[in-house]
Short mmCIF file of N, CA and C in Angstrom, two decimals:
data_model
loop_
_atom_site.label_atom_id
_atom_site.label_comp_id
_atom_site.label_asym_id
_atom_site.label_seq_id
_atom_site.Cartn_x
_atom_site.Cartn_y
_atom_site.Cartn_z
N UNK A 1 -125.20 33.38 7.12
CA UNK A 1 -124.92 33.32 8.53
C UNK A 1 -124.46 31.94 8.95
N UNK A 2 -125.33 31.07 8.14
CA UNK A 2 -124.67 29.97 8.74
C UNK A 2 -123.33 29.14 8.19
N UNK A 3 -123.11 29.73 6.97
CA UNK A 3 -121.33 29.42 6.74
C UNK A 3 -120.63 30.70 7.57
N UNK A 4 -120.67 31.27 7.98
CA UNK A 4 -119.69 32.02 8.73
C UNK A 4 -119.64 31.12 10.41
N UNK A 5 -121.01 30.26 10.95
CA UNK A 5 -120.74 29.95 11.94
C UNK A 5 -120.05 28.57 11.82
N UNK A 6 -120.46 28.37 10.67
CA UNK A 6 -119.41 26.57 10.76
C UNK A 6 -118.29 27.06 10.09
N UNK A 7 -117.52 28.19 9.92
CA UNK A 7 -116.44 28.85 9.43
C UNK A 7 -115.43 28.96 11.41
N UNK A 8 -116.61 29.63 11.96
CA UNK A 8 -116.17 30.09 12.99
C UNK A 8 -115.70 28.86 13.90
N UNK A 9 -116.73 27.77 13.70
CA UNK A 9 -116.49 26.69 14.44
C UNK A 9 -115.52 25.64 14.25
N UNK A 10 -115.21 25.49 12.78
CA UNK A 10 -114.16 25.00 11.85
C UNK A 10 -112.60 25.61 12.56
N UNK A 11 -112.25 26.95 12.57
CA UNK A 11 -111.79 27.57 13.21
C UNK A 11 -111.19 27.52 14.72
N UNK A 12 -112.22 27.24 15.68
CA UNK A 12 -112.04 26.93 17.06
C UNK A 12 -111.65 25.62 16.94
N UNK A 13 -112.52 24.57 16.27
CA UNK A 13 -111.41 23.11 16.16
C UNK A 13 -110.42 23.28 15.89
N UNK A 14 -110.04 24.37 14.99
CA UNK A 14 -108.19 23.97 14.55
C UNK A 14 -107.53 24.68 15.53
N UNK A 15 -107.94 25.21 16.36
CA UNK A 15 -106.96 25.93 17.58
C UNK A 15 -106.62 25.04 18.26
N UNK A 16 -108.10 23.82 18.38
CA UNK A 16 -107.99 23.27 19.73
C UNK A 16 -107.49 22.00 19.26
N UNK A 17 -107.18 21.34 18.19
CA UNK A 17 -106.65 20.35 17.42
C UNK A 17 -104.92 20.41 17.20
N UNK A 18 -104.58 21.77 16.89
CA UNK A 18 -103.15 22.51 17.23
C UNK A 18 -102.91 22.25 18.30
N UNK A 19 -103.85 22.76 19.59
CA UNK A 19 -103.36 22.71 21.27
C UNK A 19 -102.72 21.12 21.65
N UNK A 20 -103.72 20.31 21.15
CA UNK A 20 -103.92 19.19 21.40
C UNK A 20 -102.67 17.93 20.65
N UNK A 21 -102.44 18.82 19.44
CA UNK A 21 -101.19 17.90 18.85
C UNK A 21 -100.14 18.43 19.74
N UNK A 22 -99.70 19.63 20.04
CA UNK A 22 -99.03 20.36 20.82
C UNK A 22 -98.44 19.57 22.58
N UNK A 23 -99.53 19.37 22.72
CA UNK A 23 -99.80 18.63 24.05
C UNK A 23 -99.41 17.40 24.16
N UNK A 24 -99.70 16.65 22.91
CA UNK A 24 -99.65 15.34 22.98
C UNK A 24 -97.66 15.20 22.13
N UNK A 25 -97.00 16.19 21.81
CA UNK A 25 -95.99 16.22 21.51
C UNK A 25 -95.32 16.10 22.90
N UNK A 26 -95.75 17.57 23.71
CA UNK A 26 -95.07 17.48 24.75
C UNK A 26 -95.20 16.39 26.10
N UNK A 27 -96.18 15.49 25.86
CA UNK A 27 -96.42 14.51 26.76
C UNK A 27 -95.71 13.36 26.05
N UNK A 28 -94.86 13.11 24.99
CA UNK A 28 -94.65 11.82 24.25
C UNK A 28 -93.16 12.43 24.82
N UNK A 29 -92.65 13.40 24.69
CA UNK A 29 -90.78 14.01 25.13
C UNK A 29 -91.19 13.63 27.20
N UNK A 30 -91.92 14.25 27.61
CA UNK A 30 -92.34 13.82 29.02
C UNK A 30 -92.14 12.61 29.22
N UNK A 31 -92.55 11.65 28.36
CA UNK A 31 -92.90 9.98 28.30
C UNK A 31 -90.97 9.23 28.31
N UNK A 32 -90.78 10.03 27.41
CA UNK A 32 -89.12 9.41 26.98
C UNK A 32 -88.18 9.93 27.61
N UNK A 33 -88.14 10.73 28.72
CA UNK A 33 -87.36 11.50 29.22
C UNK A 33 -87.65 10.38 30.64
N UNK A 34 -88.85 10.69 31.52
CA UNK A 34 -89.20 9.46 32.09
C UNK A 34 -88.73 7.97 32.24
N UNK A 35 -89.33 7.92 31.25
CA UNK A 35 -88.11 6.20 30.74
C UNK A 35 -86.87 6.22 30.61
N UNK A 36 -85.93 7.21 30.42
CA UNK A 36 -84.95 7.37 30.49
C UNK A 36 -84.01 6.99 31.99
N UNK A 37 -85.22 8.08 32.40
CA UNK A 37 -84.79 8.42 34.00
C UNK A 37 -84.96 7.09 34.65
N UNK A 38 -85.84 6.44 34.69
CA UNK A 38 -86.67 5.08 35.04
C UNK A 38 -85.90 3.94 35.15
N UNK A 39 -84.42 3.75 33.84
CA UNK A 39 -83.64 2.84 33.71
C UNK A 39 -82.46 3.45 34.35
N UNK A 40 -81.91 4.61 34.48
CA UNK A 40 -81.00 5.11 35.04
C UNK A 40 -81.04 4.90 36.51
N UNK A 41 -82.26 4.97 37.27
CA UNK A 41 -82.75 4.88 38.30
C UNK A 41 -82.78 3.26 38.83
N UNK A 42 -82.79 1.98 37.88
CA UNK A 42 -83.24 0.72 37.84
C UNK A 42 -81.78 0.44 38.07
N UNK A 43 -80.81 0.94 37.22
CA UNK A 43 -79.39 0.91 37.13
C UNK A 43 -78.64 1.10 38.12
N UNK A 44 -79.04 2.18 38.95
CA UNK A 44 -78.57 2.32 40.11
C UNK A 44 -78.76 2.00 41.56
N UNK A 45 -79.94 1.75 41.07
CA UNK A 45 -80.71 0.25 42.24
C UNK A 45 -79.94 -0.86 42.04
N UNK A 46 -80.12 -1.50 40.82
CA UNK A 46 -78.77 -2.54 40.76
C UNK A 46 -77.33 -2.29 41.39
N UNK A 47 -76.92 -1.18 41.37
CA UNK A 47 -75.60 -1.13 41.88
C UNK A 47 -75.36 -1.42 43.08
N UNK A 48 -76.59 -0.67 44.00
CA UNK A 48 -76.85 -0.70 45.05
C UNK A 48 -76.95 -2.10 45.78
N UNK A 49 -77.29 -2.51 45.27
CA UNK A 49 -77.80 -4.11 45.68
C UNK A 49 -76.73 -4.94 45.35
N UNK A 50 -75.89 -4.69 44.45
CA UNK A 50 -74.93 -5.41 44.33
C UNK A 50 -73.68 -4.73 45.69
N UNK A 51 -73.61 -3.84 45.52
CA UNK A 51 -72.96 -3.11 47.42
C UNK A 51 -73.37 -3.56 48.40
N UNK A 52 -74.56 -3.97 48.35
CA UNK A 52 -75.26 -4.11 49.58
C UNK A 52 -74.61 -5.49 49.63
N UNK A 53 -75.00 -6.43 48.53
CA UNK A 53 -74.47 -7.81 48.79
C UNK A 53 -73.12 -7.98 49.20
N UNK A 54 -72.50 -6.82 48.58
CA UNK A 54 -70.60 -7.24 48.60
C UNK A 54 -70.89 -6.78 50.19
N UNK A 55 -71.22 -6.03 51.06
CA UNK A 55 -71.25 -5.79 52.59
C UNK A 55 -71.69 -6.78 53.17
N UNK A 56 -72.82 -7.65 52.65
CA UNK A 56 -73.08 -8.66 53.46
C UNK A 56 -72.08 -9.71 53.60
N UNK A 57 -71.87 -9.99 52.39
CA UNK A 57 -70.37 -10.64 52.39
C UNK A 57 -69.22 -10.45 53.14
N UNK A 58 -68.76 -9.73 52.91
CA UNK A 58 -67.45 -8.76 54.20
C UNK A 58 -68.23 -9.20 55.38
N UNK A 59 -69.40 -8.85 55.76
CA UNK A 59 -69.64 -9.22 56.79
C UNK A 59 -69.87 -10.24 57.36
N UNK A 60 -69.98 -11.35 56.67
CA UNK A 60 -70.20 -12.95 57.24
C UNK A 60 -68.79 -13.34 57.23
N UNK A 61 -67.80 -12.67 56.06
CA UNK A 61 -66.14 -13.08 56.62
C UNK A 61 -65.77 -12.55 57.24
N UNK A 62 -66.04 -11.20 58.00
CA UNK A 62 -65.40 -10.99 59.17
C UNK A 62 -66.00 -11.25 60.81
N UNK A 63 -67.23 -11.58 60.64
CA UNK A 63 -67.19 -12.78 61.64
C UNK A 63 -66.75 -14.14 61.52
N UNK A 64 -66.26 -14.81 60.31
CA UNK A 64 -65.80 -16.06 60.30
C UNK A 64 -64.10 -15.97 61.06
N UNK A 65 -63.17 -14.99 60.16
CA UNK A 65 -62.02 -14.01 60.94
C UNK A 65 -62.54 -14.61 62.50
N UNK A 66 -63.24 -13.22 62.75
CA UNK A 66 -63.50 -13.08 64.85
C UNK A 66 -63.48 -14.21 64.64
N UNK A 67 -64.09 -15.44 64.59
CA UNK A 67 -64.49 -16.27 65.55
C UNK A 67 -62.99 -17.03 65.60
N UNK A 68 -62.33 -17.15 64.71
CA UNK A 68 -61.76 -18.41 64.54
C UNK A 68 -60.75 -17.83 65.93
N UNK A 69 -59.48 -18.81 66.23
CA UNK A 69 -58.73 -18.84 67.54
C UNK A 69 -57.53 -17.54 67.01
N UNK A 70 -57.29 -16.31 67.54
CA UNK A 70 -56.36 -15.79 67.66
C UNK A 70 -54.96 -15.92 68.14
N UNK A 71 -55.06 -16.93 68.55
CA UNK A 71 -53.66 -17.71 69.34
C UNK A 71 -52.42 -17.67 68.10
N UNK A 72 -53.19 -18.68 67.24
CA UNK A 72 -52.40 -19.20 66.42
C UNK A 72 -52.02 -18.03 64.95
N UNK A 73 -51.09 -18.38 64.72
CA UNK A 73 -50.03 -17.06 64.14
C UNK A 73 -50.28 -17.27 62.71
N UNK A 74 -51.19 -18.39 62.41
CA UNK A 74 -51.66 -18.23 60.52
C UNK A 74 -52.72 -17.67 60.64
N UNK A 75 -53.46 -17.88 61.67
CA UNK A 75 -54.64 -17.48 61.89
C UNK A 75 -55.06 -15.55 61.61
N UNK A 76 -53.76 -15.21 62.37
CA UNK A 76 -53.62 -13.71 62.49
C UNK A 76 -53.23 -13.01 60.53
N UNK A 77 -52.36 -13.90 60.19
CA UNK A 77 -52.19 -14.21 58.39
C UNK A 77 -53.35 -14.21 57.84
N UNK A 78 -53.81 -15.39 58.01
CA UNK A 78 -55.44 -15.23 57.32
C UNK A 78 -56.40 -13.70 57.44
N UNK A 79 -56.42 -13.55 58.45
CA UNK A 79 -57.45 -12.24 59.00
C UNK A 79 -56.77 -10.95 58.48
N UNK A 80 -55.53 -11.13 58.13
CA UNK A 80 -54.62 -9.99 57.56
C UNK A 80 -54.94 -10.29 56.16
N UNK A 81 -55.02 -11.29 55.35
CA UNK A 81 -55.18 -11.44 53.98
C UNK A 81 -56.56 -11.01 53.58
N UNK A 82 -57.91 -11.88 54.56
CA UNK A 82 -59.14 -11.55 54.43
C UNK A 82 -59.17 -9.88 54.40
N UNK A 83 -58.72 -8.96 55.34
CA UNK A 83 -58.94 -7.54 55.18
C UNK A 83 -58.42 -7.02 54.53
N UNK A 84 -56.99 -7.48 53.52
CA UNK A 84 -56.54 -7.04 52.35
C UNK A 84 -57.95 -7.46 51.19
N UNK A 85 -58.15 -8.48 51.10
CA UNK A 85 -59.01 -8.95 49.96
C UNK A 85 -60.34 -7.97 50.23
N UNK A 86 -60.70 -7.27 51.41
CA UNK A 86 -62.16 -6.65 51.47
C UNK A 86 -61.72 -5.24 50.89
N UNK A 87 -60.68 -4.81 51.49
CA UNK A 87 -60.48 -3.48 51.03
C UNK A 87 -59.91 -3.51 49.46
N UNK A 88 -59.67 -4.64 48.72
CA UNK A 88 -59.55 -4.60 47.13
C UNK A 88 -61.20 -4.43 46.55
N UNK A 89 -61.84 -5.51 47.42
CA UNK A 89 -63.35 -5.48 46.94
C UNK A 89 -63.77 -4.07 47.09
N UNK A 90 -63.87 -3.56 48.10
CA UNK A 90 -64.38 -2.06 48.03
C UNK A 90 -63.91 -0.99 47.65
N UNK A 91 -62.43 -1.61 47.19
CA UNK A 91 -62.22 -0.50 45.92
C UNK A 91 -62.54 -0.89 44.43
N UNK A 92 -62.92 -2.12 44.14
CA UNK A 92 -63.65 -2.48 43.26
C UNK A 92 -65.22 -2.00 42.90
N UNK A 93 -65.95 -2.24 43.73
CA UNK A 93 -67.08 -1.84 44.25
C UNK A 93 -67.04 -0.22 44.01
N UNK A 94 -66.20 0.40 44.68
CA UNK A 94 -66.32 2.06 44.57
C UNK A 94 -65.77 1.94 43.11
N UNK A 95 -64.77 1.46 42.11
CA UNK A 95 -65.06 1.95 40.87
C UNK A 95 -66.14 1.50 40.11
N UNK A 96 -66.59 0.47 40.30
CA UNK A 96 -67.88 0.24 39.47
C UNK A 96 -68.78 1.05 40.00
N UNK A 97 -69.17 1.89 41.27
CA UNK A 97 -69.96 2.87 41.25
C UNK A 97 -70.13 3.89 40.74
N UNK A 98 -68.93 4.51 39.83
CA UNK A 98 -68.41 5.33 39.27
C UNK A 98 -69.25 5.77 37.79
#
């Protein structure tokens, strides 16, 4: 009787030793899939932040643009070049988002 119960019990460990390698397989693919996601996610935070900066930028030169005197006819040149150079950046910007 009592090798059939440490037979029986021998038994229930290896079910639950199976479950458990089982588990710990599928929590190690969980783990790396995660991390995967984690840097893809870190990656695109970076991008972001680098957009964000190129807007802040555009935006401190196009109040430098406003402010300066509209009168004068290089002036209107300049502010025409500055909004050529932003709209290259943000098509720069949109392909590196890509």
């Amino acid at each position: 009787m009592d090798q059939e119960l440490l037979k029986s019990n021998l038994t229930g460990l290896e079910r639950k030793l199976v479950v458990l390698i089982n588990e710990h397989k599928n929590l190690k693919e969980e783990l790396k899939s995660l991390k995967s996601e984690n840097q893809e996610l870190k990656a695109a935070i970076k991008v972001r932040d680098e957009q964000i900066s190129g807007f802040h930028n555009q935006l401190k030169i196009t109040k430098i643009v406003d402010n300066l005197n509209p009168e004068d006819g290089s002036v209107l040149e300049l502010k025409k070049k500055v909004d050529e150079y932003i709209r290259e950046i943000d098509k720069c910007i949109a392909h590196l988002s890509r």
